[in-house]
Short mmCIF file of C-alpha atoms in Angstrom, two decimals:
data_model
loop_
_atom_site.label_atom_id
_atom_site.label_comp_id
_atom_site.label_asym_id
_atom_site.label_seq_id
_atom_site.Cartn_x
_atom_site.Cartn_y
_atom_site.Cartn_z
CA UNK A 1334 18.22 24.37 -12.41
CA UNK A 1335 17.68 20.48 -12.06
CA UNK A 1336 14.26 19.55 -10.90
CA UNK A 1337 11.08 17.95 -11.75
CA UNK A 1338 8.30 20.06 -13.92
CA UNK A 1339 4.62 18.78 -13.70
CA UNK A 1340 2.53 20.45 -16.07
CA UNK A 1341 -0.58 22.07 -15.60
CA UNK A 1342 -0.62 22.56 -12.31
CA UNK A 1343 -4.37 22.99 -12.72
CA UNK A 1344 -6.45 20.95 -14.95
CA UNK A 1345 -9.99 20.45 -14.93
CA UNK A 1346 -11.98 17.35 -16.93
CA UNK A 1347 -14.82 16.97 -18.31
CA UNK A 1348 -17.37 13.24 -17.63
CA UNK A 1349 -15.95 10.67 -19.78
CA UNK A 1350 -12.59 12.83 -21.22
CA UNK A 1351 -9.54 11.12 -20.96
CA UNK A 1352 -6.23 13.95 -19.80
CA UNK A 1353 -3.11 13.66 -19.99
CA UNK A 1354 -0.51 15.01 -17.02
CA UNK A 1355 2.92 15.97 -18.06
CA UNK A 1356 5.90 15.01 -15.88
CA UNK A 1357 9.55 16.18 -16.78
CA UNK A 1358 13.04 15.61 -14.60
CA UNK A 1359 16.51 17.26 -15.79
CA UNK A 1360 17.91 15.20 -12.73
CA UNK A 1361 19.47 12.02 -14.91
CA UNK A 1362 17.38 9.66 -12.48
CA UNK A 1363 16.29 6.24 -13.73
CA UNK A 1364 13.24 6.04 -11.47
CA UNK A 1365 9.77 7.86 -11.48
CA UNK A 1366 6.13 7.50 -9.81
CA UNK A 1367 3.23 9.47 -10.13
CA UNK A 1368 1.13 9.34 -6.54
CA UNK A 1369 -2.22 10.67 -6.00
CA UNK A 1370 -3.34 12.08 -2.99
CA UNK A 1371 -6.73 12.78 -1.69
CA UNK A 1372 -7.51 15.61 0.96
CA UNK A 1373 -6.21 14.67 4.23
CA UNK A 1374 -4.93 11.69 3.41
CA UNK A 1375 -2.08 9.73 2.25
CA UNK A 1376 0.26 9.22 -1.04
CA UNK A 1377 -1.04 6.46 -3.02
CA UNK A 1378 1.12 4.78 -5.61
CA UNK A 1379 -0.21 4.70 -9.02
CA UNK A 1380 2.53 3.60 -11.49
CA UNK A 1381 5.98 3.17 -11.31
CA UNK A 1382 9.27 2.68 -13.62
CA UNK A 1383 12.79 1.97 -13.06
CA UNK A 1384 13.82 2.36 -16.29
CA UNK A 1385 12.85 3.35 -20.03
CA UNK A 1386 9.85 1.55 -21.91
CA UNK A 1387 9.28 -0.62 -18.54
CA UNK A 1388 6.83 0.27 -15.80
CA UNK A 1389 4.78 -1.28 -13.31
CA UNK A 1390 1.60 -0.86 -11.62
CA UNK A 1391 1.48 0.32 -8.32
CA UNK A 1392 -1.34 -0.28 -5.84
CA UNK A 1393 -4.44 1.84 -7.61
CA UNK A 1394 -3.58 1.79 -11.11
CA UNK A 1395 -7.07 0.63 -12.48
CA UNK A 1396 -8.00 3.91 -14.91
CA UNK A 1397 -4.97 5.05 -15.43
CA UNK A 1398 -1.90 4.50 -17.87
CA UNK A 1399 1.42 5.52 -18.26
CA UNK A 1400 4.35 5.72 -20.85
CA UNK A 1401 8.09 5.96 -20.50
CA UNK A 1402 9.20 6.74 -24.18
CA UNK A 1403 12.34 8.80 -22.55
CA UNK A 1404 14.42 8.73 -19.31
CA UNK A 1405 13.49 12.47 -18.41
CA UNK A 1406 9.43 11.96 -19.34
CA UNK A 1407 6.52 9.96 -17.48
CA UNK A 1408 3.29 11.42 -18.26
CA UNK A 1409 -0.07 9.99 -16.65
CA UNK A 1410 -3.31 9.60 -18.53
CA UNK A 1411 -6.61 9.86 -16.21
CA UNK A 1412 -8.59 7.62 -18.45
CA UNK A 1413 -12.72 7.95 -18.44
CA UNK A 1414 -12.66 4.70 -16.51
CA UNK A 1415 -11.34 5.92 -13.51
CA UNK A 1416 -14.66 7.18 -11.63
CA UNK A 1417 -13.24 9.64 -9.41
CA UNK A 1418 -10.18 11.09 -10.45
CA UNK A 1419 -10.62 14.42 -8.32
CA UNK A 1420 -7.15 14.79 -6.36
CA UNK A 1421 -3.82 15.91 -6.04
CA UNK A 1422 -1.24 13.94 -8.28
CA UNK A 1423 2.27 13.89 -7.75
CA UNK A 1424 4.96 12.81 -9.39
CA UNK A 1425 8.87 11.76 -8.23
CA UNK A 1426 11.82 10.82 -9.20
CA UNK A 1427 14.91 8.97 -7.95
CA UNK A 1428 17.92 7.00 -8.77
CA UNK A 1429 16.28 3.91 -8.13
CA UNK A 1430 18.97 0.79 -8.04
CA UNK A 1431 20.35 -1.85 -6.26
CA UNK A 1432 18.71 -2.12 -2.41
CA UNK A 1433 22.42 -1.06 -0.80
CA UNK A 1434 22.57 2.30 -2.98
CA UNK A 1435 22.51 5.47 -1.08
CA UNK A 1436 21.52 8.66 -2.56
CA UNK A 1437 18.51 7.10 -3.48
CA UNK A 1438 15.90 9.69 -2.16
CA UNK A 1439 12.93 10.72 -3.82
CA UNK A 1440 11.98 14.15 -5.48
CA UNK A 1441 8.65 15.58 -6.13
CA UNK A 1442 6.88 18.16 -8.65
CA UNK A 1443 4.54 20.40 -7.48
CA UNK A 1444 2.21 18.34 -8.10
CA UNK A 1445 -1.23 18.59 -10.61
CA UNK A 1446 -4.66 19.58 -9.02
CA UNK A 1447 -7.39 17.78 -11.28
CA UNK A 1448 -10.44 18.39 -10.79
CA UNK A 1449 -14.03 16.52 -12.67
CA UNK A 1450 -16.39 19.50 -13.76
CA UNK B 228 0.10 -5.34 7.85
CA UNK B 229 0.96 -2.03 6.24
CA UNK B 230 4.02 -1.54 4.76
CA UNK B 231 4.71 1.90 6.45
CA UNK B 232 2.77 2.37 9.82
CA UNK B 233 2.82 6.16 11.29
CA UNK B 234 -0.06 7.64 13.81
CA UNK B 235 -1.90 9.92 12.04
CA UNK B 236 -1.92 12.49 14.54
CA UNK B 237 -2.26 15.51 15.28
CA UNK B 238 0.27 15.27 17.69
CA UNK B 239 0.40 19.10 19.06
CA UNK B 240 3.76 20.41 20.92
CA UNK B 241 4.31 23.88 22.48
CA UNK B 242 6.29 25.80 20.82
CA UNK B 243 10.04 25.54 21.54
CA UNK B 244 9.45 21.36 23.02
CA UNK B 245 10.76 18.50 21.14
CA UNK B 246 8.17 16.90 18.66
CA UNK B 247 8.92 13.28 18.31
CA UNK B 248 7.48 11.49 15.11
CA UNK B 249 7.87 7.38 14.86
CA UNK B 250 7.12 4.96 11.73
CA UNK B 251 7.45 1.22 11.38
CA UNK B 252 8.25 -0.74 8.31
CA UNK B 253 7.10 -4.18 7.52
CA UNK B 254 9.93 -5.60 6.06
CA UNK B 255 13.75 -6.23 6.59
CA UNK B 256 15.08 -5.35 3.16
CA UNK B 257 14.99 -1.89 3.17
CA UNK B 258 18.13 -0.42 4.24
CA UNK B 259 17.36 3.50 3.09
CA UNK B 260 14.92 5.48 4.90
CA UNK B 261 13.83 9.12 4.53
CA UNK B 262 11.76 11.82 6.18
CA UNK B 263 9.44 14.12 4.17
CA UNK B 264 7.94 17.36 4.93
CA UNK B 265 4.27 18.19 3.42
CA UNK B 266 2.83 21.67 3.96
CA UNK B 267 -1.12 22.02 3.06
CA UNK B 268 -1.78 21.84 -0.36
CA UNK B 269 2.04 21.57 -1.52
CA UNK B 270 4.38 18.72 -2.56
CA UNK B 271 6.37 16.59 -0.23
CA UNK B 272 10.07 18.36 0.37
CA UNK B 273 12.85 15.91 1.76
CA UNK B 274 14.36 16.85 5.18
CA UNK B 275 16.31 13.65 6.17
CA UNK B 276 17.56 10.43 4.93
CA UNK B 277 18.86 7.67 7.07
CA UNK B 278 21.19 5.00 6.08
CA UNK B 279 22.48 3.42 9.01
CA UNK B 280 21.68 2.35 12.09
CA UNK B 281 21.76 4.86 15.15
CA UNK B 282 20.89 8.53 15.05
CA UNK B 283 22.13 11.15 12.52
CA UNK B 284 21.37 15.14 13.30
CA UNK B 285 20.65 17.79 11.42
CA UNK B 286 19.98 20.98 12.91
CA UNK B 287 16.90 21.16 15.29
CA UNK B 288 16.39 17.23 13.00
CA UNK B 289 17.45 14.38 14.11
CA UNK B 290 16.52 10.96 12.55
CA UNK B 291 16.90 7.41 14.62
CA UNK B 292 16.69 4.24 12.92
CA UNK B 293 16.29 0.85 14.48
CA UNK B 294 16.71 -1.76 11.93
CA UNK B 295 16.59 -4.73 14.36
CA UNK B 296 13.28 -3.10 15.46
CA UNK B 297 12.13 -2.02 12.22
CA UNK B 298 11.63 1.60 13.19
CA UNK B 299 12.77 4.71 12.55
CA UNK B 300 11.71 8.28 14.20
CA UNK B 301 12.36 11.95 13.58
CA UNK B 302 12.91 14.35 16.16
CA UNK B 303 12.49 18.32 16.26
CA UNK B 304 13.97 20.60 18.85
CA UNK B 305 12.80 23.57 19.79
CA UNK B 306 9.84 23.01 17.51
CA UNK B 307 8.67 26.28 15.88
CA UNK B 308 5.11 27.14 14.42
CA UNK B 309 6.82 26.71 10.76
CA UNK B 310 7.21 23.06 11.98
CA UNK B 311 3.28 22.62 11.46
CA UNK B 312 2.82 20.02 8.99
CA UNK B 313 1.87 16.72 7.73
CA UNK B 314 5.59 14.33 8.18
CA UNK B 315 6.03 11.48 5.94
CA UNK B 316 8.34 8.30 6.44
CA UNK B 317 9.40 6.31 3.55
CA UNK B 318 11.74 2.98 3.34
CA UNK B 319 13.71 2.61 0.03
CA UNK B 320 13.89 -1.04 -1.49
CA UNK B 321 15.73 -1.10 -4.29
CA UNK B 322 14.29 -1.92 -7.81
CA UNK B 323 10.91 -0.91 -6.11
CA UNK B 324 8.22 1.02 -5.44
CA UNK B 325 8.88 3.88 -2.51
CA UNK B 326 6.03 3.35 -0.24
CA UNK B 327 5.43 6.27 1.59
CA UNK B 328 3.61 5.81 5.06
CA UNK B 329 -0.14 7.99 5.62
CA UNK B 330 1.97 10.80 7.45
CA UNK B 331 1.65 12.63 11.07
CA UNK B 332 0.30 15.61 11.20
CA UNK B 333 2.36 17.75 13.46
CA UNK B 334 0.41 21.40 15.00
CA UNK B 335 3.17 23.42 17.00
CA UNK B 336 1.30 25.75 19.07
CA UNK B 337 2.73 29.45 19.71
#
């Protein structure tokens, strides 16, 4: 089945530990994100990338960082400088491309629930 | 301005009404727009995508989009209590970010 795989879909961090989410797509698309998402509220864009080994910072990257070594692979590290890392983290994938491309929608794991202990 | 402006909500409907969820978009580039469905706890599911201007249906969905006006809706008929759930607009631009709008929280009440 093509999809996207976010791995663990619990994870739980100690003060001042760095972790490391794990985001996999079988769907051939050139795009990912990772969000995060606090309760009740919206998707915030984290980090971005259109294509391999090039990625971009989205609007509250500060304590994070990213890689994108392969096309199917994007994981997220929650670094100890980000001070409250406690949400819901998403991650998508699409084709990406050129602004009159259609087919372009979005697809999401089920997400990571990370919570500071 | 926000990129992607929707009203938080709740917006509650009887069940069996028409639910009618709007978003505006900041800027006149994007020409792709989709609809997203988020249950409590659970990742966002896609339900429509728009790509021209005028209304395209889908069952009890049916999406409108307004690119003069920058605007785009989703409507539900006969709106059931499965309906009940946080609806998400975002605009596709190209060799960019997808920016996806704060949501509406929809309650359909039996």
């Amino acid at each position: 089945d093509g999809g996207i795989t976010q791995s663990p879909k619990y994870l739980f961090r100690k003060e001042g530990q760095n972790v490391t989410l794990s985001c996999e797509q079988n769907l051939n698309h050139d795009a990912m994100y990772w969000y995060r998402q606090d309760p009740g509220q919206g998707l915030r864009l984290i980090y971005y990338s259109q294509i391999v080994n090039d990625f971009q910072k989205g609007d509250i990257a500060e304590g994070y960082s990213v890689s994108r070594e392969k096309k199917e692979s994007f994981p997220l590290t929650v670094t100890s400088a980000q001070k409250n890392p406690t949400a819901f983290y998403l991650c998508a994938s699409s084709m990406g491309g050129d602004i009159t491309r259609v087919n372009t929608e979005a697809f999401f794991g089920q997400g990571t629930r990370l919570t500071v202990v | 301005q926000k990129e992607v402006e929707q009203n938080s909500g709740p917006l509650s409907v009887p069940e069996g009404a028409i639910a009618s969820l709007n978003c505006t978009y900041s800027d006149r580039v994007s020409q792709s727009f989709f609809w997203y469905r988020q249950y409590s706890g659970k990742s966002p599911e896609l339900i429509m995508s728009i790509y021209s201007n005028g209304d395209k249906e889908d069952g009890r969905f049916t999406a409108q989009l307004n690119k003069a006006s920058q605007y785009v809706s989703l409507l539900i008929r006969d709106s059931q209590p499965s309906d009940s759930a946080t609806y998400l607009c975002a605009p596709f631009r190209g060799y960019q970010k997808v920016t996806f709008g704060t949501g509406t929280k929809l309650q359909v009440i039996p």
